[in-house]
PDB file of C-alpha atoms and ligand atoms in Angstrom:
ATOM      1  CA  MET A   1       1.941 229.270-119.947  1.00 97.00           C
ATOM      2  CA  ARG A   2       1.516 227.405-116.689  1.00 98.00           C
ATOM      3  CA  VAL A   3      -1.500 226.546-114.570  1.00 98.00           C
ATOM      4  CA  PHE A   4      -1.679 226.642-110.749  1.00 98.00           C
ATOM      5  CA  LYS A   5      -4.673 225.259-108.858  1.00 98.00           C
ATOM      6  CA  PHE A   6      -5.599 226.003-105.253  1.00 98.00           C
ATOM      7  CA  GLY A   7      -8.362 224.055-103.519  1.00 97.00           C
ATOM      8  CA  GLY A   8     -10.776 225.235-100.785  1.00 97.00           C
ATOM      9  CA  ALA A   9      -8.393 224.428 -97.904  1.00 96.00           C
ATOM     10  CA  SER A  10      -5.730 226.629 -99.539  1.00 97.00           C
ATOM     11  CA  VAL A  11      -8.034 229.683 -99.369  1.00 98.00           C
ATOM     12  CA  LYS A  12      -9.932 228.883 -96.165  1.00 98.00           C
ATOM     13  CA  ASN A  13      -8.972 232.045 -94.268  1.00 98.00           C
ATOM     14  CA  ALA A  14      -7.039 235.335 -94.616  1.00 98.00           C
ATOM     15  CA  ASP A  15      -3.650 233.765 -93.833  1.00 98.00           C
ATOM     16  CA  ALA A  16      -4.241 231.095 -96.464  1.00 98.00           C
ATOM     17  CA  VAL A  17      -5.092 233.795 -99.038  1.00 98.00           C
ATOM     18  CA  ARG A  18      -1.867 235.641 -98.149  1.00 98.00           C
ATOM     19  CA  ASN A  19       0.017 232.386 -98.616  1.00 98.00           C
ATOM     20  CA  VAL A  20      -1.515 231.890-102.084  1.00 98.00           C
ATOM     21  CA  ALA A  21      -0.420 235.388-103.090  1.00 98.00           C
ATOM     22  CA  GLU A  22       3.106 234.638-101.811  1.00 98.00           C
ATOM     23  CA  ILE A  23       3.233 231.373-103.804  1.00 98.00           C
ATOM     24  CA  ILE A  24       2.076 233.183-106.954  1.00 98.00           C
ATOM     25  CA  LYS A  25       4.690 235.910-106.376  1.00 97.00           C
ATOM     26  CA  ASN A  26       7.521 233.464-105.697  1.00 97.00           C
ATOM     27  CA  TYR A  27       6.789 230.686-108.151  1.00 96.00           C
ATOM     28  CA  GLY A  28       4.418 232.172-110.744  1.00 93.00           C
ATOM     29  CA  GLN A  29       6.848 233.938-113.097  1.00 92.00           C
ATOM     30  CA  GLY A  30       5.787 234.180-116.730  1.00 95.00           C
ATOM     31  CA  LYS A  31       2.189 233.838-117.877  1.00 97.00           C
ATOM     32  CA  LEU A  32       0.005 231.998-115.392  1.00 98.00           C
ATOM     33  CA  ILE A  33      -3.576 230.756-115.131  1.00 98.00           C
ATOM     34  CA  VAL A  34      -4.651 230.377-111.494  1.00 98.00           C
ATOM     35  CA  VAL A  35      -7.673 228.163-110.812  1.00 98.00           C
ATOM     36  CA  ILE A  36      -9.294 228.509-107.379  1.00 98.00           C
ATOM     37  CA  SER A  37     -12.043 226.669-105.489  1.00 98.00           C
ATOM     38  CA  ALA A  38     -14.600 228.087-103.081  1.00 98.00           C
ATOM     39  CA  MET A  39     -13.218 229.111 -99.684  1.00 98.00           C
ATOM     40  CA  GLY A  40     -13.062 226.431 -96.994  1.00 98.00           C
ATOM     41  CA  LYS A  41     -16.335 224.556 -96.669  1.00 98.00           C
ATOM     42  CA  THR A  42     -18.317 227.071 -98.731  1.00 98.00           C
ATOM     43  CA  THR A  43     -19.570 224.538-101.309  1.00 98.00           C
ATOM     44  CA  ASN A  44     -21.234 222.504 -98.504  1.00 98.00           C
ATOM     45  CA  ALA A  45     -22.742 225.695 -97.119  1.00 98.00           C
ATOM     46  CA  MET A  46     -24.037 226.637-100.553  1.00 98.00           C
ATOM     47  CA  GLU A  47     -25.607 223.159-100.893  1.00 98.00           C
ATOM     48  CA  ALA A  48     -27.518 223.870 -97.673  1.00 98.00           C
ATOM     49  CA  ILE A  49     -28.772 227.125 -99.191  1.00 97.00           C
ATOM     50  CA  VAL A  50     -30.013 225.260-102.257  1.00 97.00           C
ATOM     51  CA  GLU A  51     -31.833 222.840-100.005  1.00 95.00           C
ATOM     52  CA  SER A  52     -33.498 225.579 -98.007  1.00 94.00           C
ATOM     53  CA  CYS A  53     -34.441 227.300-101.257  1.00 92.00           C
ATOM     54  CA  ALA A  54     -36.389 224.174-102.304  1.00 89.00           C
ATOM     55  CA  LYS A  55     -37.728 223.006 -98.941  1.00 89.00           C
ATOM     56  CA  ASP A  56     -37.825 225.814 -96.405  1.00 90.00           C
ATOM     57  CA  LYS A  57     -37.385 229.375 -97.653  1.00 92.00           C
ATOM     58  CA  SER A  58     -37.600 230.699 -94.113  1.00 94.00           C
ATOM     59  CA  LYS A  59     -34.022 229.533 -93.595  1.00 96.00           C
ATOM     60  CA  VAL A  60     -32.567 231.175 -96.722  1.00 96.00           C
ATOM     61  CA  SER A  61     -31.782 234.601 -95.217  1.00 97.00           C
ATOM     62  CA  GLU A  62     -30.027 233.163 -92.163  1.00 97.00           C
ATOM     63  CA  LEU A  63     -27.876 230.750 -94.226  1.00 98.00           C
ATOM     64  CA  VAL A  64     -26.952 233.432 -96.769  1.00 98.00           C
ATOM     65  CA  LYS A  65     -25.995 235.775 -93.926  1.00 98.00           C
ATOM     66  CA  GLU A  66     -23.829 233.130 -92.306  1.00 98.00           C
ATOM     67  CA  ARG A  67     -21.866 232.655 -95.599  1.00 98.00           C
ATOM     68  CA  SER A  68     -21.679 236.381 -96.192  1.00 98.00           C
ATOM     69  CA  ASP A  69     -20.306 236.927 -92.652  1.00 98.00           C
ATOM     70  CA  PHE A  70     -17.700 234.236 -93.217  1.00 98.00           C
ATOM     71  CA  HIS A  71     -16.364 236.045 -96.317  1.00 98.00           C
ATOM     72  CA  ILE A  72     -16.653 239.515 -94.717  1.00 98.00           C
ATOM     73  CA  GLU A  73     -14.477 238.289 -91.839  1.00 98.00           C
ATOM     74  CA  ILE A  74     -11.808 237.132 -94.301  1.00 98.00           C
ATOM     75  CA  MET A  75     -12.015 240.322 -96.357  1.00 98.00           C
ATOM     76  CA  SER A  76     -11.746 242.564 -93.311  1.00 98.00           C
ATOM     77  CA  GLN A  77      -8.392 240.939 -92.510  1.00 98.00           C
ATOM     78  CA  LEU A  78      -7.120 241.499 -96.049  1.00 98.00           C
ATOM     79  CA  PHE A  79      -8.481 244.892 -97.150  1.00 98.00           C
ATOM     80  CA  SER A  80      -9.167 248.349 -95.697  1.00 98.00           C
ATOM     81  CA  SER A  81     -12.834 248.902 -94.899  1.00 97.00           C
ATOM     82  CA  ASP A  82     -13.390 251.237 -97.899  1.00 98.00           C
ATOM     83  CA  HIS A  83     -12.116 248.726-100.490  1.00 98.00           C
ATOM     84  CA  PRO A  84     -14.641 248.237-103.366  1.00 98.00           C
ATOM     85  CA  ILE A  85     -14.476 244.437-102.940  1.00 98.00           C
ATOM     86  CA  PHE A  86     -16.870 244.698 -99.971  1.00 98.00           C
ATOM     87  CA  ASP A  87     -19.653 246.173-102.127  1.00 98.00           C
ATOM     88  CA  GLU A  88     -18.961 243.718-104.922  1.00 98.00           C
ATOM     89  CA  ILE A  89     -19.287 240.704-102.673  1.00 98.00           C
ATOM     90  CA  ASP A  90     -22.269 242.185-100.837  1.00 98.00           C
ATOM     91  CA  ALA A  91     -24.088 242.586-104.180  1.00 98.00           C
ATOM     92  CA  ILE A  92     -23.483 238.900-105.010  1.00 98.00           C
ATOM     93  CA  PHE A  93     -24.987 237.769-101.657  1.00 98.00           C
ATOM     94  CA  LYS A  94     -27.968 240.149-102.091  1.00 98.00           C
ATOM     95  CA  ASN A  95     -28.674 238.727-105.554  1.00 98.00           C
ATOM     96  CA  LEU A  96     -28.282 235.216-104.214  1.00 98.00           C
ATOM     97  CA  GLU A  97     -30.820 235.824-101.493  1.00 97.00           C
ATOM     98  CA  GLU A  98     -33.268 237.370-103.927  1.00 97.00           C
ATOM     99  CA  TYR A  99     -32.802 234.549-106.409  1.00 96.00           C
ATOM    100  CA  CYS A 100     -33.495 231.930-103.709  1.00 95.00           C
ATOM    101  CA  MET A 101     -36.541 233.739-102.351  1.00 94.00           C
ATOM    102  CA  THR A 102     -38.174 234.348-105.714  1.00 92.00           C
ATOM    103  CA  CYS A 103     -37.013 231.371-107.760  1.00 88.00           C
ATOM    104  CA  THR A 104     -39.796 229.177-109.100  1.00 83.00           C
ATOM    105  CA  VAL A 105     -37.659 226.994-111.373  1.00 76.00           C
ATOM    106  CA  GLN A 106     -38.521 223.309-110.951  1.00 83.00           C
ATOM    107  CA  ASN A 107     -35.193 221.962-112.108  1.00 93.00           C
ATOM    108  CA  GLN A 108     -33.295 221.439-108.826  1.00 94.00           C
ATOM    109  CA  ALA A 109     -30.047 220.592-110.537  1.00 96.00           C
ATOM    110  CA  MET A 110     -30.216 223.869-112.446  1.00 96.00           C
ATOM    111  CA  ILE A 111     -30.827 225.832-109.249  1.00 96.00           C
ATOM    112  CA  TYR A 112     -27.961 223.969-107.616  1.00 97.00           C
ATOM    113  CA  ASP A 113     -25.508 225.104-110.291  1.00 98.00           C
ATOM    114  CA  GLN A 114     -26.669 228.739-110.291  1.00 97.00           C
ATOM    115  CA  VAL A 115     -26.245 228.908-106.486  1.00 98.00           C
ATOM    116  CA  VAL A 116     -23.317 226.675-105.620  1.00 98.00           C
ATOM    117  CA  SER A 117     -21.094 228.126-108.390  1.00 98.00           C
ATOM    118  CA  LEU A 118     -21.140 231.466-106.554  1.00 98.00           C
ATOM    119  CA  GLY A 119     -18.723 230.033-103.981  1.00 98.00           C
ATOM    120  CA  GLU A 120     -16.012 230.000-106.661  1.00 98.00           C
ATOM    121  CA  VAL A 121     -17.049 233.343-108.086  1.00 98.00           C
ATOM    122  CA  ILE A 122     -16.704 234.969-104.670  1.00 98.00           C
ATOM    123  CA  SER A 123     -13.424 233.310-103.706  1.00 98.00           C
ATOM    124  CA  THR A 124     -11.752 234.274-106.996  1.00 98.00           C
ATOM    125  CA  LYS A 125     -12.954 237.894-106.698  1.00 98.00           C
ATOM    126  CA  ILE A 126     -11.426 238.154-103.231  1.00 98.00           C
ATOM    127  CA  VAL A 127      -8.139 236.444-104.115  1.00 98.00           C
ATOM    128  CA  GLU A 128      -7.742 238.405-107.368  1.00 98.00           C
ATOM    129  CA  ALA A 129      -8.330 241.735-105.590  1.00 98.00           C
ATOM    130  CA  PHE A 130      -5.695 240.779-103.022  1.00 98.00           C
ATOM    131  CA  VAL A 131      -3.172 239.622-105.617  1.00 98.00           C
ATOM    132  CA  LYS A 132      -3.671 242.820-107.620  1.00 98.00           C
ATOM    133  CA  ASP A 133      -3.251 244.963-104.507  1.00 98.00           C
ATOM    134  CA  SER A 134       0.011 243.194-103.831  1.00 96.00           C
ATOM    135  CA  GLY A 135       1.354 244.611-107.076  1.00 96.00           C
ATOM    136  CA  LEU A 136       0.908 241.798-109.610  1.00 97.00           C
ATOM    137  CA  ARG A 137      -0.625 242.244-113.056  1.00 97.00           C
ATOM    138  CA  SER A 138      -3.662 240.018-112.526  1.00 97.00           C
ATOM    139  CA  LYS A 139      -7.130 239.827-114.051  1.00 97.00           C
ATOM    140  CA  TRP A 140     -10.320 238.111-112.820  1.00 98.00           C
ATOM    141  CA  CYS A 141     -11.638 235.875-115.591  1.00 98.00           C
ATOM    142  CA  ASP A 142     -15.094 234.372-115.735  1.00 98.00           C
ATOM    143  CA  ALA A 143     -14.861 230.581-116.253  1.00 98.00           C
ATOM    144  CA  ARG A 144     -18.562 230.568-117.174  1.00 98.00           C
ATOM    145  CA  LYS A 145     -17.587 232.413-120.377  1.00 98.00           C
ATOM    146  CA  ILE A 146     -14.616 230.156-121.126  1.00 98.00           C
ATOM    147  CA  ILE A 147     -15.446 226.549-120.144  1.00 98.00           C
ATOM    148  CA  ARG A 148     -18.357 225.748-122.438  1.00 98.00           C
ATOM    149  CA  THR A 149     -20.489 222.784-121.397  1.00 98.00           C
ATOM    150  CA  ASN A 150     -23.736 221.132-122.223  1.00 98.00           C
ATOM    151  CA  GLY A 151     -26.766 221.697-119.997  1.00 98.00           C
ATOM    152  CA  ASN A 152     -26.315 218.552-117.915  1.00 98.00           C
ATOM    153  CA  PHE A 153     -26.436 220.434-114.606  1.00 98.00           C
ATOM    154  CA  LYS A 154     -24.287 219.165-111.710  1.00 98.00           C
ATOM    155  CA  ASP A 155     -22.219 217.003-114.055  1.00 98.00           C
ATOM    156  CA  ALA A 156     -21.848 219.037-117.221  1.00 98.00           C
ATOM    157  CA  LYS A 157     -19.851 217.749-120.158  1.00 98.00           C
ATOM    158  CA  ILE A 158     -17.188 219.854-121.822  1.00 98.00           C
ATOM    159  CA  ASP A 159     -17.435 221.156-125.390  1.00 98.00           C
ATOM    160  CA  TRP A 160     -13.693 221.064-126.059  1.00 98.00           C
ATOM    161  CA  GLU A 161     -13.730 222.869-129.428  1.00 98.00           C
ATOM    162  CA  LYS A 162     -15.859 225.751-128.182  1.00 98.00           C
ATOM    163  CA  THR A 163     -13.835 225.987-124.974  1.00 98.00           C
ATOM    164  CA  LYS A 164     -10.652 226.318-127.035  1.00 98.00           C
ATOM    165  CA  GLU A 165     -12.232 229.175-128.995  1.00 98.00           C
ATOM    166  CA  LEU A 166     -13.586 230.894-125.896  1.00 98.00           C
ATOM    167  CA  TYR A 167     -10.215 230.543-124.152  1.00 98.00           C
ATOM    168  CA  LYS A 168      -8.593 232.429-127.040  1.00 97.00           C
ATOM    169  CA  LEU A 169     -11.245 235.128-126.990  1.00 96.00           C
ATOM    170  CA  ASN A 170     -11.765 235.595-123.239  1.00 96.00           C
ATOM    171  CA  MET A 171      -8.405 234.818-121.690  1.00 96.00           C
ATOM    172  CA  SER A 172      -5.521 234.367-124.121  1.00 95.00           C
ATOM    173  CA  LEU A 173      -5.945 237.855-125.612  1.00 92.00           C
ATOM    174  CA  ASP A 174      -5.484 239.394-122.178  1.00 92.00           C
ATOM    175  CA  PHE A 175      -2.099 237.737-121.896  1.00 93.00           C
ATOM    176  CA  ASN A 176      -1.048 239.554-125.078  1.00 88.00           C
ATOM    177  CA  ARG A 177      -1.970 242.837-123.432  1.00 88.00           C
ATOM    178  CA  ASP A 178      -0.905 243.707-119.900  1.00 90.00           C
ATOM    179  CA  VAL A 179      -2.020 240.636-117.936  1.00 96.00           C
ATOM    180  CA  ASP A 180       0.424 238.138-116.441  1.00 97.00           C
ATOM    181  CA  ILE A 181      -1.935 236.224-114.160  1.00 98.00           C
ATOM    182  CA  ALA A 182      -5.477 235.170-115.048  1.00 98.00           C
ATOM    183  CA  ILE A 183      -7.392 234.183-111.937  1.00 98.00           C
ATOM    184  CA  THR A 184     -10.439 232.044-112.576  1.00 98.00           C
ATOM    185  CA  GLN A 185     -12.873 229.632-110.983  1.00 98.00           C
ATOM    186  CA  GLY A 186     -12.527 225.866-110.773  1.00 98.00           C
ATOM    187  CA  PHE A 187     -15.563 223.588-110.938  1.00 98.00           C
ATOM    188  CA  ILE A 188     -17.816 225.829-113.047  1.00 98.00           C
ATOM    189  CA  GLY A 189     -18.671 226.425-116.658  1.00 98.00           C
ATOM    190  CA  GLY A 190     -21.460 227.807-118.771  1.00 98.00           C
ATOM    191  CA  THR A 191     -23.867 226.744-121.520  1.00 98.00           C
ATOM    192  CA  GLU A 192     -24.508 228.359-124.869  1.00 98.00           C
ATOM    193  CA  ASN A 193     -27.665 229.945-123.320  1.00 97.00           C
ATOM    194  CA  GLY A 194     -25.691 231.568-120.540  1.00 97.00           C
ATOM    195  CA  ASP A 195     -26.730 229.217-117.719  1.00 97.00           C
ATOM    196  CA  THR A 196     -24.061 228.331-115.202  1.00 98.00           C
ATOM    197  CA  THR A 197     -23.091 224.670-114.886  1.00 98.00           C
ATOM    198  CA  THR A 198     -20.851 222.700-112.534  1.00 98.00           C
ATOM    199  CA  LEU A 199     -18.553 219.791-113.349  1.00 98.00           C
ATOM    200  CA  GLY A 200     -19.240 217.608-110.290  1.00 96.00           C
ATOM    201  CA  ARG A 201     -17.968 217.890-106.712  1.00 95.00           C
ATOM    202  CA  GLU A 202     -14.206 218.343-106.382  1.00 93.00           C
ATOM    203  CA  GLY A 203     -14.158 219.325-110.067  1.00 96.00           C
ATOM    204  CA  SER A 204     -11.680 222.214-109.792  1.00 97.00           C
ATOM    205  CA  ASP A 205      -8.718 219.942-110.569  1.00 96.00           C
ATOM    206  CA  PHE A 206     -10.468 218.998-113.789  1.00 97.00           C
ATOM    207  CA  SER A 207     -10.900 222.714-114.629  1.00 98.00           C
ATOM    208  CA  ALA A 208      -7.108 223.111-114.253  1.00 98.00           C
ATOM    209  CA  GLY A 209      -6.639 220.173-116.661  1.00 98.00           C
ATOM    210  CA  ILE A 210      -9.089 221.694-119.167  1.00 98.00           C
ATOM    211  CA  LEU A 211      -7.427 225.098-119.115  1.00 98.00           C
ATOM    212  CA  ALA A 212      -3.973 223.539-119.400  1.00 98.00           C
ATOM    213  CA  PHE A 213      -5.202 221.585-122.460  1.00 98.00           C
ATOM    214  CA  VAL A 214      -6.748 224.515-124.294  1.00 98.00           C
ATOM    215  CA  SER A 215      -3.825 226.861-123.506  1.00 98.00           C
ATOM    216  CA  ASP A 216      -1.136 224.275-124.374  1.00 98.00           C
ATOM    217  CA  SER A 217       0.399 224.847-120.961  1.00 98.00           C
ATOM    218  CA  GLU A 218       3.922 223.748-120.108  1.00 98.00           C
ATOM    219  CA  ASN A 219       2.746 222.188-116.876  1.00 98.00           C
ATOM    220  CA  VAL A 220       0.105 222.197-114.129  1.00 98.00           C
ATOM    221  CA  THR A 221       0.718 222.491-110.383  1.00 97.00           C
ATOM    222  CA  ILE A 222      -1.919 221.512-107.881  1.00 96.00           C
ATOM    223  CA  TRP A 223      -0.871 223.203-104.611  1.00 96.00           C
ATOM    224  CA  LYS A 224      -2.022 221.148-101.621  1.00 91.00           C
ATOM    225  CA  ASP A 225      -1.350 220.943 -97.927  1.00 82.00           C
ATOM    226  CA  VAL A 226      -0.143 217.350 -98.284  1.00 81.00           C
ATOM    227  CA  PRO A 227       3.382 216.185 -99.210  1.00 83.00           C
ATOM    228  CA  GLY A 228       2.330 214.805-102.629  1.00 85.00           C
ATOM    229  CA  MET A 229       0.838 211.642-104.098  1.00 85.00           C
ATOM    230  CA  LEU A 230       1.162 208.624-101.790  1.00 87.00           C
ATOM    231  CA  ASN A 231       0.960 204.947-102.742  1.00 86.00           C
ATOM    232  CA  ALA A 232      -1.971 204.425-100.323  1.00 85.00           C
ATOM    233  CA  ASP A 233      -4.400 206.428 -98.219  1.00 84.00           C
ATOM    234  CA  PRO A 234      -2.521 207.536 -95.043  1.00 85.00           C
ATOM    235  CA  LYS A 235      -5.848 207.436 -93.142  1.00 86.00           C
ATOM    236  CA  TRP A 236      -5.805 203.651 -93.532  1.00 89.00           C
ATOM    237  CA  PHE A 237      -2.127 202.712 -93.812  1.00 90.00           C
ATOM    238  CA  ASP A 238       0.868 203.693 -91.665  1.00 91.00           C
ATOM    239  CA  ASN A 239       3.768 203.051 -93.972  1.00 91.00           C
ATOM    240  CA  THR A 240       2.782 205.010 -97.036  1.00 91.00           C
ATOM    241  CA  ILE A 241       5.444 206.041 -99.538  1.00 92.00           C
ATOM    242  CA  LYS A 242       5.445 209.300-101.476  1.00 92.00           C
ATOM    243  CA  LEU A 243       5.549 208.668-105.215  1.00 91.00           C
ATOM    244  CA  ASP A 244       8.061 211.096-106.685  1.00 94.00           C
ATOM    245  CA  LYS A 245       7.170 210.412-110.302  1.00 95.00           C
ATOM    246  CA  ILE A 246       4.509 208.225-111.875  1.00 94.00           C
ATOM    247  CA  SER A 247       3.106 207.775-115.389  1.00 95.00           C
ATOM    248  CA  PHE A 248      -0.170 209.313-116.551  1.00 93.00           C
ATOM    249  CA  ARG A 249      -1.678 205.825-116.647  1.00 92.00           C
ATOM    250  CA  GLU A 250      -0.721 205.086-113.053  1.00 91.00           C
ATOM    251  CA  ALA A 251      -2.052 208.484-111.952  1.00 90.00           C
ATOM    252  CA  ILE A 252      -5.409 207.759-113.680  1.00 89.00           C
ATOM    253  CA  GLU A 253      -5.591 204.336-112.005  1.00 88.00           C
ATOM    254  CA  LEU A 254      -4.749 205.684-108.548  1.00 86.00           C
ATOM    255  CA  SER A 255      -7.248 208.509-108.793  1.00 84.00           C
ATOM    256  CA  TYR A 256     -10.038 206.280-110.116  1.00 83.00           C
ATOM    257  CA  PHE A 257      -9.418 203.821-107.297  1.00 82.00           C
ATOM    258  CA  GLY A 258      -9.808 206.530-104.719  1.00 77.00           C
ATOM    259  CA  ALA A 259      -6.589 208.573-104.382  1.00 76.00           C
ATOM    260  CA  SER A 260      -8.464 211.766-103.486  1.00 77.00           C
ATOM    261  CA  VAL A 261      -5.372 213.866-104.047  1.00 80.00           C
ATOM    262  CA  ILE A 262      -6.451 214.493-107.674  1.00 86.00           C
ATOM    263  CA  HIS A 263      -9.847 214.357-109.352  1.00 88.00           C
ATOM    264  CA  PRO A 264      -9.879 211.377-111.733  1.00 85.00           C
ATOM    265  CA  LYS A 265     -10.927 213.398-114.816  1.00 92.00           C
ATOM    266  CA  THR A 266      -7.925 215.714-114.506  1.00 94.00           C
ATOM    267  CA  ILE A 267      -5.239 213.538-115.996  1.00 93.00           C
ATOM    268  CA  LYS A 268      -6.742 212.609-119.389  1.00 94.00           C
ATOM    269  CA  PRO A 269      -6.505 216.032-121.011  1.00 96.00           C
ATOM    270  CA  LEU A 270      -2.945 216.374-119.656  1.00 97.00           C
ATOM    271  CA  GLN A 271      -1.966 212.929-120.945  1.00 95.00           C
ATOM    272  CA  ASN A 272      -3.359 213.801-124.376  1.00 95.00           C
ATOM    273  CA  LYS A 273      -0.858 216.646-124.688  1.00 97.00           C
ATOM    274  CA  THR A 274       1.851 215.247-122.439  1.00 97.00           C
ATOM    275  CA  ILE A 275       1.544 218.095-119.989  1.00 98.00           C
ATOM    276  CA  PRO A 276       3.302 217.247-116.698  1.00 97.00           C
ATOM    277  CA  LEU A 277       1.370 217.580-113.434  1.00 96.00           C
ATOM    278  CA  PHE A 278       3.097 218.575-110.178  1.00 95.00           C
ATOM    279  CA  ILE A 279       1.526 218.111-106.780  1.00 92.00           C
TER     280      ILE A 279
HETATM  281  N1  LIG B 301     -15.722 223.695-104.527  1.00 63.58           N
HETATM  282  C1  LIG B 301     -16.038 222.478-105.178  1.00 63.58           C
HETATM  283  C2  LIG B 301     -16.205 221.351-104.192  1.00 63.58           C
HETATM  284  O1  LIG B 301     -15.967 221.546-103.008  1.00 63.58           O
HETATM  285  C3  LIG B 301     -15.064 222.118-106.263  1.00 63.58           C
HETATM  286  C4  LIG B 301     -13.641 221.857-105.770  1.00 63.58           C
HETATM  287  O2  LIG B 301     -13.255 222.330-104.722  1.00 63.58           O
HETATM  288  O3  LIG B 301     -12.913 221.173-106.472  1.00 63.58           O
HETATM  289  O4  LIG B 301     -16.566 220.288-104.572  1.00 63.58           O
END
């Protein structure tokens, strides 16, 4: 088993989605878990929807339409107009609008997680449909039914034992049947009661680490549009050096001190099982 992770910039438009499918085809031999973020700046756009839901419901429809149009534009470049994915995504946006218009829940963090998580649900549905159409044996898997967390919305904590069990039940079994590639969401999980949770902004790398841990993966690859991990932030320093190989400890230190190339929580589960991480 291996894990690939693609962030929002790697699925920000139709060409990027094609590129992801090419990478999976060319480098994803064997059994593979693919973790994907929301497309482009969708998480920020979803945050604006949450805000309008709480403060000014008159803006909800317009903001939902703007995000829906963004995804329709991408899909229309990837699929023929009668592809079932259009109805599937449309239904998600309709439910989202209805949820925001009618929701009376007081817990803002809870609303945040129910709404913002849909960015990842939508992106993975689109990418999985495209990967399947390109002839690969893929399956869309629901991370809300695998990554079990507590109810600490916006920064949920992982129940590792339960996640291990749920991985076996809701993903691993598929690999024993006819699935080679499980495509799932980064950043999101679910509670025992069925509420959706999120793991904190930029948390998709962490999801890749969690899934690598519970599946005893051989390695994890975070695909990025940068050359790799540098010894300093190139926005601030001119003469940065690419680090070809570093220890888990150094990676944790660099990420905690701001190396935004990986989310700081990602390394620990990998270190615990000595699972190499490639960037
Ligand atoms: N989509 C989420 C965010 O933008 C999670 C991630 O991309 O890692 O924070």
